[in-house]
PDB file of C-alpha atoms in Angstrom:
ATOM      1  CA  CYS L  79      82.001 100.109  79.744  1.00 47.00           C
ATOM      2  CA  LEU L  80      80.198  98.915  83.038  1.00 50.00           C
ATOM      3  CA  PHE L  81      77.194  98.530  81.133  1.00 44.00           C
ATOM      4  CA  LEU L  82      78.829  96.299  78.737  1.00 47.00           C
ATOM      5  CA  ILE L  83      80.271  94.086  81.757  1.00 53.00           C
ATOM      6  CA  PHE L  84      76.722  93.940  83.179  1.00 50.00           C
ATOM      7  CA  SER L  85      75.453  92.660  80.083  1.00 51.00           C
ATOM      8  CA  TYR L  86      78.257  89.830  80.095  1.00 56.00           C
ATOM      9  CA  LEU L  87      77.356  89.176  83.820  1.00 59.00           C
ATOM     10  CA  CYS L  88      73.844  87.903  83.373  1.00 58.00           C
ATOM     11  CA  THR L  89      74.730  84.366  83.148  1.00 63.00           C
ATOM     12  CA  ALA L  90      77.012  84.935  86.207  1.00 73.00           C
ATOM     13  CA  LYS L  91      75.774  84.270  89.771  1.00 79.00           C
ATOM     14  CA  CYS L  92      75.475  87.521  92.107  1.00 84.00           C
ATOM     15  CA  ILE L  93      76.475  86.692  95.516  1.00 86.00           C
ATOM     16  CA  GLY L  94      75.773  89.854  97.172  1.00 88.00           C
ATOM     17  CA  GLN L  95      75.993  93.529  97.306  1.00 92.00           C
ATOM     18  CA  TRP L  96      76.896  95.765 100.027  1.00 90.00           C
ATOM     19  CA  GLN L  97      78.736  98.854 101.272  1.00 95.00           C
ATOM     20  CA  PHE L  98      82.334  99.132 103.578  1.00 96.00           C
ATOM     21  CA  ARG L  99      84.181 101.909 104.463  1.00 96.00           C
ATOM     22  CA  ASP L 100      88.210 101.594 104.011  1.00 96.00           C
ATOM     23  CA  GLN L 101      91.249 103.217 105.786  1.00 96.00           C
ATOM     24  CA  TYR L 102      94.548 102.931 104.540  1.00 97.00           C
ATOM     25  CA  PHE L 103      97.620 103.570 107.081  1.00 97.00           C
ATOM     26  CA  ASP L 104     101.249 104.731 106.502  1.00 97.00           C
ATOM     27  CA  SER L 105     103.900 106.636 108.029  1.00 97.00           C
ATOM     28  CA  PRO L 106     103.846 110.259 107.391  1.00 96.00           C
ATOM     29  CA  ASN L 107     107.204 109.645 104.771  1.00 95.00           C
ATOM     30  CA  PHE L 108     105.178 106.799 103.179  1.00 97.00           C
ATOM     31  CA  ILE L 109     107.509 103.692 104.506  1.00 97.00           C
ATOM     32  CA  LEU L 110     105.180 101.251 103.674  1.00 97.00           C
ATOM     33  CA  THR L 111     103.467 102.045 100.280  1.00 97.00           C
ATOM     34  CA  LEU L 112     107.027 103.216  98.648  1.00 96.00           C
ATOM     35  CA  LYS L 113     107.893  99.034  99.057  1.00 95.00           C
ATOM     36  CA  ASN L 114     104.201  98.635  97.939  1.00 96.00           C
ATOM     37  CA  PHE L 115     102.680  97.799 101.442  1.00 97.00           C
ATOM     38  CA  TRP L 116      99.295  98.205 101.894  1.00 97.00           C
ATOM     39  CA  LEU L 117      97.785  98.462 105.299  1.00 97.00           C
ATOM     40  CA  ARG L 118      94.196  98.550 105.222  1.00 96.00           C
ATOM     41  CA  CYS L 119      91.390  98.435 107.997  1.00 95.00           C
ATOM     42  CA  ARG L 120      88.035  97.364 106.549  1.00 94.00           C
ATOM     43  CA  GLU L 121      85.085  97.944 108.939  1.00 91.00           C
ATOM     44  CA  GLY L 122      87.419  96.584 111.800  1.00 89.00           C
ATOM     45  CA  LEU L 123      89.037  93.619 110.262  1.00 93.00           C
ATOM     46  CA  TRP L 124      92.911  94.423 109.075  1.00 96.00           C
ATOM     47  CA  GLU L 125      95.056  93.319 106.020  1.00 96.00           C
ATOM     48  CA  LEU L 126      98.220  93.928 104.746  1.00 97.00           C
ATOM     49  CA  LYS L 127      98.951  93.403 101.223  1.00 95.00           C
ATOM     50  CA  CYS L 128     102.412  92.449 100.515  1.00 94.00           C
ATOM     51  CA  PRO L 129     103.875  92.265  96.954  1.00 88.00           C
ATOM     52  CA  ALA L 130     104.025  88.585  95.706  1.00 76.00           C
ATOM     53  CA  VAL L 131     106.842  86.818  94.676  1.00 65.00           C
ATOM     54  CA  SER L 132     106.126  84.141  91.780  1.00 51.00           C
ATOM     55  CA  GLY L 133     108.640  81.788  90.205  1.00 47.00           C
ATOM     56  CA  THR L 134     108.251  82.807  86.686  1.00 47.00           C
ATOM     57  CA  ALA L 135     107.371  86.243  85.011  1.00 49.00           C
ATOM     58  CA  PRO L 136     103.928  86.951  83.649  1.00 48.00           C
ATOM     59  CA  ASP L 137     103.783  88.170  80.025  1.00 52.00           C
ATOM     60  CA  ASN L 138     103.274  91.496  79.097  1.00 51.00           C
ATOM     61  CA  ASP L 139      99.488  91.628  78.536  1.00 53.00           C
ATOM     62  CA  THR L 140      98.955  89.857  81.784  1.00 52.00           C
ATOM     63  CA  GLU L 141     101.204  92.187  83.907  1.00 55.00           C
ATOM     64  CA  THR L 142      99.362  95.361  82.235  1.00 53.00           C
ATOM     65  CA  LEU L 143      96.161  93.727  83.605  1.00 58.00           C
ATOM     66  CA  CYS L 144      97.024  92.189  86.915  1.00 67.00           C
ATOM     67  CA  THR L 145      98.213  92.895  90.209  1.00 75.00           C
ATOM     68  CA  ARG L 146      99.438  90.507  92.503  1.00 76.00           C
ATOM     69  CA  TYR L 147      99.804  90.627  96.015  1.00 84.00           C
ATOM     70  CA  ARG L 148     100.278  88.268  99.103  1.00 87.00           C
ATOM     71  CA  GLU L 149      97.483  88.652 101.814  1.00 91.00           C
ATOM     72  CA  ILE L 150      97.613  88.650 105.893  1.00 95.00           C
ATOM     73  CA  THR L 151      94.945  89.098 107.412  1.00 94.00           C
ATOM     74  CA  SER L 152      96.004  87.990 110.954  1.00 94.00           C
ATOM     75  CA  LEU L 153      96.418  91.208 113.199  1.00 93.00           C
ATOM     76  CA  PRO L 154      99.453  89.820 114.993  1.00 93.00           C
ATOM     77  CA  LEU L 155     101.200  88.444 112.086  1.00 95.00           C
ATOM     78  CA  ILE L 156     100.287  92.093 110.444  1.00 96.00           C
ATOM     79  CA  GLN L 157     101.831  94.346 113.412  1.00 94.00           C
ATOM     80  CA  SER L 158     104.893  91.811 113.115  1.00 94.00           C
ATOM     81  CA  GLU L 159     105.792  92.160 109.452  1.00 96.00           C
ATOM     82  CA  VAL L 160     104.961  96.064 109.746  1.00 96.00           C
ATOM     83  CA  SER L 161     107.118  96.503 112.581  1.00 95.00           C
ATOM     84  CA  ARG L 162     109.837  94.825 110.545  1.00 95.00           C
ATOM     85  CA  ILE L 163     109.690  96.479 107.589  1.00 95.00           C
ATOM     86  CA  ILE L 164     109.764 100.174 109.786  1.00 94.00           C
ATOM     87  CA  ARG L 165     112.454  98.709 111.747  1.00 91.00           C
ATOM     88  CA  GLU L 166     114.520  98.129 108.844  1.00 91.00           C
ATOM     89  CA  HIS L 167     113.655 100.981 107.319  1.00 90.00           C
ATOM     90  CA  THR L 168     115.086 103.091 110.382  1.00 85.00           C
ATOM     91  CA  ALA L 169     118.207 100.870 110.954  1.00 81.00           C
ATOM     92  CA  GLU L 170     119.092 102.296 107.267  1.00 74.00           C
ATOM     93  CA  GLY L 171     118.224 105.922 107.242  1.00 62.00           C
ATOM     94  CA  SER L 172     119.606 108.559 109.330  1.00 51.00           C
ATOM     95  CA  GLU L 173     116.533 110.374 110.362  1.00 52.00           C
ATOM     96  CA  SER L 174     115.130 107.918 112.818  1.00 49.00           C
ATOM     97  CA  ASN L 175     115.862 108.763 116.732  1.00 55.00           C
ATOM     98  CA  SER L 176     116.191 106.573 119.541  1.00 53.00           C
ATOM     99  CA  SER L 177     112.753 106.897 121.173  1.00 52.00           C
ATOM    100  CA  GLN L 178     111.268 106.130 117.742  1.00 53.00           C
ATOM    101  CA  ARG L 179     113.461 102.870 117.531  1.00 54.00           C
ATOM    102  CA  GLU L 180     111.996 101.904 120.811  1.00 56.00           C
ATOM    103  CA  GLN L 181     108.793 102.278 120.229  1.00 53.00           C
ATOM    104  CA  ILE L 182     109.255 100.008 117.395  1.00 52.00           C
ATOM    105  CA  ASP L 183     111.235  97.417 119.326  1.00 52.00           C
ATOM    106  CA  LYS L 184     108.090  97.624 122.133  1.00 51.00           C
ATOM    107  CA  VAL L 185     105.644  96.622 119.361  1.00 51.00           C
ATOM    108  CA  ALA L 186     108.097  93.885 117.874  1.00 48.00           C
ATOM    109  CA  GLU L 187     108.579  92.353 121.041  1.00 51.00           C
ATOM    110  CA  ASN L 188     104.943  91.601 121.576  1.00 51.00           C
ATOM    111  CA  GLU L 189     104.666  90.158 117.684  1.00 46.00           C
ATOM    112  CA  ASP L 190     103.584  86.368 119.097  1.00 43.00           C
ATOM    113  CA  THR L 191     100.396  87.324 120.918  1.00 39.00           C
ATOM    114  CA  GLU L 192      97.861  89.568 119.766  1.00 43.00           C
ATOM    115  CA  ILE L 193      99.088  93.112 121.462  1.00 40.00           C
ATOM    116  CA  CYS L 194      95.673  94.868 120.883  1.00 42.00           C
ATOM    117  CA  SER L 195      92.042  94.728 119.491  1.00 50.00           C
ATOM    118  CA  ALA L 196      90.808  95.016 116.394  1.00 49.00           C
ATOM    119  CA  ASP L 197      89.631  98.507 117.448  1.00 52.00           C
ATOM    120  CA  ASP L 198      92.795  99.537 119.439  1.00 68.00           C
ATOM    121  CA  THR L 199      95.117 102.085 118.081  1.00 80.00           C
ATOM    122  CA  LYS L 200      98.088 102.474 120.251  1.00 88.00           C
ATOM    123  CA  TRP L 201     100.092 100.250 117.932  1.00 92.00           C
ATOM    124  CA  LEU L 202      99.570 102.517 115.186  1.00 94.00           C
ATOM    125  CA  ASN L 203     100.442 105.173 117.226  1.00 93.00           C
ATOM    126  CA  ASP L 204     103.630 103.369 118.587  1.00 92.00           C
ATOM    127  CA  LEU L 205     104.553 102.580 114.830  1.00 94.00           C
ATOM    128  CA  ASN L 206     103.782 106.369 113.767  1.00 94.00           C
ATOM    129  CA  LEU L 207     101.006 105.171 111.226  1.00 96.00           C
ATOM    130  CA  VAL L 208      98.243 107.501 110.308  1.00 96.00           C
ATOM    131  CA  CYS L 209      95.228 107.266 107.947  1.00 96.00           C
ATOM    132  CA  PHE L 210      96.173 108.664 104.435  1.00 97.00           C
ATOM    133  CA  ALA L 211      92.881 107.595 102.655  1.00 97.00           C
ATOM    134  CA  GLU L 212      89.755 106.873 103.503  1.00 96.00           C
ATOM    135  CA  PHE L 213      86.503 106.385 101.188  1.00 97.00           C
ATOM    136  CA  LYS L 214      83.119 103.980 101.291  1.00 97.00           C
ATOM    137  CA  THR L 215      82.740 101.831  98.551  1.00 97.00           C
ATOM    138  CA  GLU L 216      79.293 100.085  97.251  1.00 96.00           C
ATOM    139  CA  ARG L 217      79.775  96.791  95.745  1.00 94.00           C
ATOM    140  CA  CYS L 218      78.179  94.303  93.871  1.00 90.00           C
ATOM    141  CA  SER L 219      79.923  90.636  93.652  1.00 91.00           C
ATOM    142  CA  TYR L 220      79.720  87.709  91.290  1.00 88.00           C
ATOM    143  CA  THR L 221      81.281  84.371  90.602  1.00 85.00           C
ATOM    144  CA  LEU L 222      81.772  82.925  86.865  1.00 80.00           C
ATOM    145  CA  GLU L 223      82.374  78.952  87.067  1.00 79.00           C
ATOM    146  CA  ARG L 224      84.139  77.836  84.186  1.00 75.00           C
ATOM    147  CA  GLU L 225      86.337  74.206  84.090  1.00 72.00           C
ATOM    148  CA  THR L 226      89.476  75.571  85.476  1.00 69.00           C
ATOM    149  CA  GLY L 227      87.250  77.021  88.712  1.00 72.00           C
ATOM    150  CA  ALA L 228      85.331  79.969  89.964  1.00 77.00           C
ATOM    151  CA  VAL L 229      86.342  83.562  89.138  1.00 82.00           C
ATOM    152  CA  ARG L 230      85.285  86.353  91.272  1.00 86.00           C
ATOM    153  CA  VAL L 231      84.044  89.398  89.655  1.00 87.00           C
ATOM    154  CA  ASP L 232      83.753  92.460  91.632  1.00 89.00           C
ATOM    155  CA  LEU L 233      82.027  95.775  90.665  1.00 89.00           C
ATOM    156  CA  ASP L 234      83.082  99.113  92.759  1.00 93.00           C
ATOM    157  CA  GLN L 235      81.423 102.221  93.116  1.00 94.00           C
ATOM    158  CA  ALA L 236      83.730 104.548  95.412  1.00 96.00           C
ATOM    159  CA  ASP L 237      82.006 107.831  97.436  1.00 96.00           C
ATOM    160  CA  PHE L 238      84.354 109.909  95.328  1.00 96.00           C
ATOM    161  CA  GLY L 239      82.788 108.787  91.753  1.00 93.00           C
ATOM    162  CA  HIS L 240      85.267 106.547  90.686  1.00 93.00           C
ATOM    163  CA  CYS L 241      83.807 103.111  89.278  1.00 89.00           C
ATOM    164  CA  VAL L 242      86.028 100.168  88.377  1.00 88.00           C
ATOM    165  CA  GLY L 243      85.702  96.205  88.653  1.00 83.00           C
ATOM    166  CA  GLU L 244      87.997  93.585  89.578  1.00 85.00           C
ATOM    167  CA  ILE L 245      88.656  89.776  88.420  1.00 83.00           C
ATOM    168  CA  GLU L 246      90.136  88.226  91.482  1.00 79.00           C
ATOM    169  CA  VAL L 247      91.079  84.122  91.908  1.00 76.00           C
ATOM    170  CA  LEU L 248      92.905  83.463  94.921  1.00 75.00           C
ATOM    171  CA  VAL L 249      95.837  81.300  94.990  1.00 72.00           C
ATOM    172  CA  PRO L 250      96.854  79.289  98.303  1.00 70.00           C
ATOM    173  CA  GLU L 251     100.575  79.280  99.389  1.00 70.00           C
ATOM    174  CA  GLY L 252     102.563  77.685  96.855  1.00 69.00           C
ATOM    175  CA  GLY L 253     100.122  77.600  94.149  1.00 68.00           C
ATOM    176  CA  ASP L 254     100.752  78.093  90.422  1.00 68.00           C
ATOM    177  CA  MET L 255     100.518  82.255  90.055  1.00 73.00           C
ATOM    178  CA  ASN L 256     100.850  81.944  86.348  1.00 75.00           C
ATOM    179  CA  ALA L 257      97.735  79.694  85.983  1.00 77.00           C
ATOM    180  CA  ALA L 258      95.586  81.716  88.275  1.00 75.00           C
ATOM    181  CA  LEU L 259      97.013  85.017  85.746  1.00 77.00           C
ATOM    182  CA  GLN L 260      96.133  83.082  82.893  1.00 77.00           C
ATOM    183  CA  ARG L 261      92.441  82.362  84.351  1.00 78.00           C
ATOM    184  CA  ILE L 262      92.051  86.170  84.728  1.00 77.00           C
ATOM    185  CA  SER L 263      93.076  87.009  81.370  1.00 77.00           C
ATOM    186  CA  ALA L 264      90.536  84.605  79.772  1.00 77.00           C
ATOM    187  CA  ILE L 265      88.017  85.990  81.653  1.00 75.00           C
ATOM    188  CA  ALA L 266      88.778  89.750  80.720  1.00 75.00           C
ATOM    189  CA  VAL L 267      88.803  88.995  77.037  1.00 72.00           C
ATOM    190  CA  GLU L 268      85.149  87.201  77.589  1.00 73.00           C
ATOM    191  CA  LEU L 269      84.315  90.134  79.316  1.00 70.00           C
ATOM    192  CA  GLY L 270      85.426  92.478  76.447  1.00 69.00           C
ATOM    193  CA  LEU L 271      88.181  93.837  78.494  1.00 68.00           C
ATOM    194  CA  SER L 272      91.682  95.127  76.669  1.00 61.00           C
ATOM    195  CA  CYS L 273      95.022  94.456  78.036  1.00 58.00           C
ATOM    196  CA  GLU L 274      96.394  97.178  76.045  1.00 62.00           C
ATOM    197  CA  LYS L 275      95.945  99.902  79.132  1.00 63.00           C
ATOM    198  CA  LYS L 276      96.081  99.349  82.659  1.00 69.00           C
ATOM    199  CA  VAL L 277      93.042 100.665  84.704  1.00 75.00           C
ATOM    200  CA  LYS L 278      93.276 102.720  87.243  1.00 86.00           C
ATOM    201  CA  GLY L 279      92.179 101.224  90.515  1.00 89.00           C
ATOM    202  CA  LYS L 280      90.397 103.308  93.267  1.00 94.00           C
ATOM    203  CA  MET L 281      93.443 103.635  95.211  1.00 95.00           C
ATOM    204  CA  HIS L 282      95.450 105.427  92.166  1.00 95.00           C
ATOM    205  CA  VAL L 283      92.422 107.611  91.559  1.00 96.00           C
ATOM    206  CA  TYR L 284      92.159 108.786  95.216  1.00 97.00           C
ATOM    207  CA  LEU L 285      95.595 109.486  95.448  1.00 97.00           C
ATOM    208  CA  GLN L 286      95.960 111.695  92.470  1.00 96.00           C
ATOM    209  CA  ARG L 287      92.804 113.800  93.581  1.00 96.00           C
ATOM    210  CA  TYR L 288      93.301 114.131  97.183  1.00 97.00           C
ATOM    211  CA  ARG L 289      97.284 113.325  97.953  1.00 97.00           C
ATOM    212  CA  PRO L 290      99.254 114.409  94.985  1.00 97.00           C
ATOM    213  CA  GLU L 291     102.752 114.322  97.068  1.00 97.00           C
ATOM    214  CA  HIS L 292     101.838 111.028  97.870  1.00 97.00           C
ATOM    215  CA  TYR L 293     100.850 109.807  94.352  1.00 97.00           C
ATOM    216  CA  GLU L 294     103.997 111.602  92.731  1.00 97.00           C
ATOM    217  CA  GLU L 295     105.996 109.782  95.109  1.00 96.00           C
ATOM    218  CA  LEU L 296     104.539 106.453  94.253  1.00 96.00           C
ATOM    219  CA  LEU L 297     105.023 107.057  90.365  1.00 95.00           C
ATOM    220  CA  SER L 298     108.428 107.923  90.695  1.00 95.00           C
ATOM    221  CA  ALA L 299     109.148 104.719  92.624  1.00 94.00           C
ATOM    222  CA  GLN L 300     107.288 102.765  89.777  1.00 91.00           C
ATOM    223  CA  ILE L 301     104.556 101.504  92.393  1.00 91.00           C
ATOM    224  CA  LEU L 302     101.827 102.638  90.628  1.00 85.00           C
TER     225      LEU L 302
END
């Protein structure tokens, strides 16, 4: 399949090839990922992927093909959002204790400032966040110029043997999400990809192989 995609990408512009390491973090009871929030550190740079909300629902084929997230890359904003999610969860549950709530509040009090550097892990400890997935990826990236705008295509090979391609369109705040989804669908058809079956991403396969309990929880919650 990747060979066929490579042949379709002969006319695309290659924008680079590189390797990076990803680490993903969550609480031991999966508070973030069970709400479809994904906290990642990639080579020292933090990102929080949050569920995206669009005005209208996409059609079934697009829903199968695409995932939609809002991305936060500012560390103070990430810490603030993660603190909020965990604080709301602990307020609802009975398993939390006062010392845990105090640690969460301590992080939240500092949300307007950068309370740690990118390589400082104190805030992770305060929020009881641990690394649940870590892997390296080799990536080749391309851009396809079309009348509706440029579309990025990434071809990834993870160090645990899984290969996957990703078509990406970035939408600014308040932008037309459904138009972006249609552009992705059009490029997928052009590349000979089918919408009939959802492709398993790197995280999906990693959790299935190495974190089966976490994987089953996410399946039950219909996150994966």
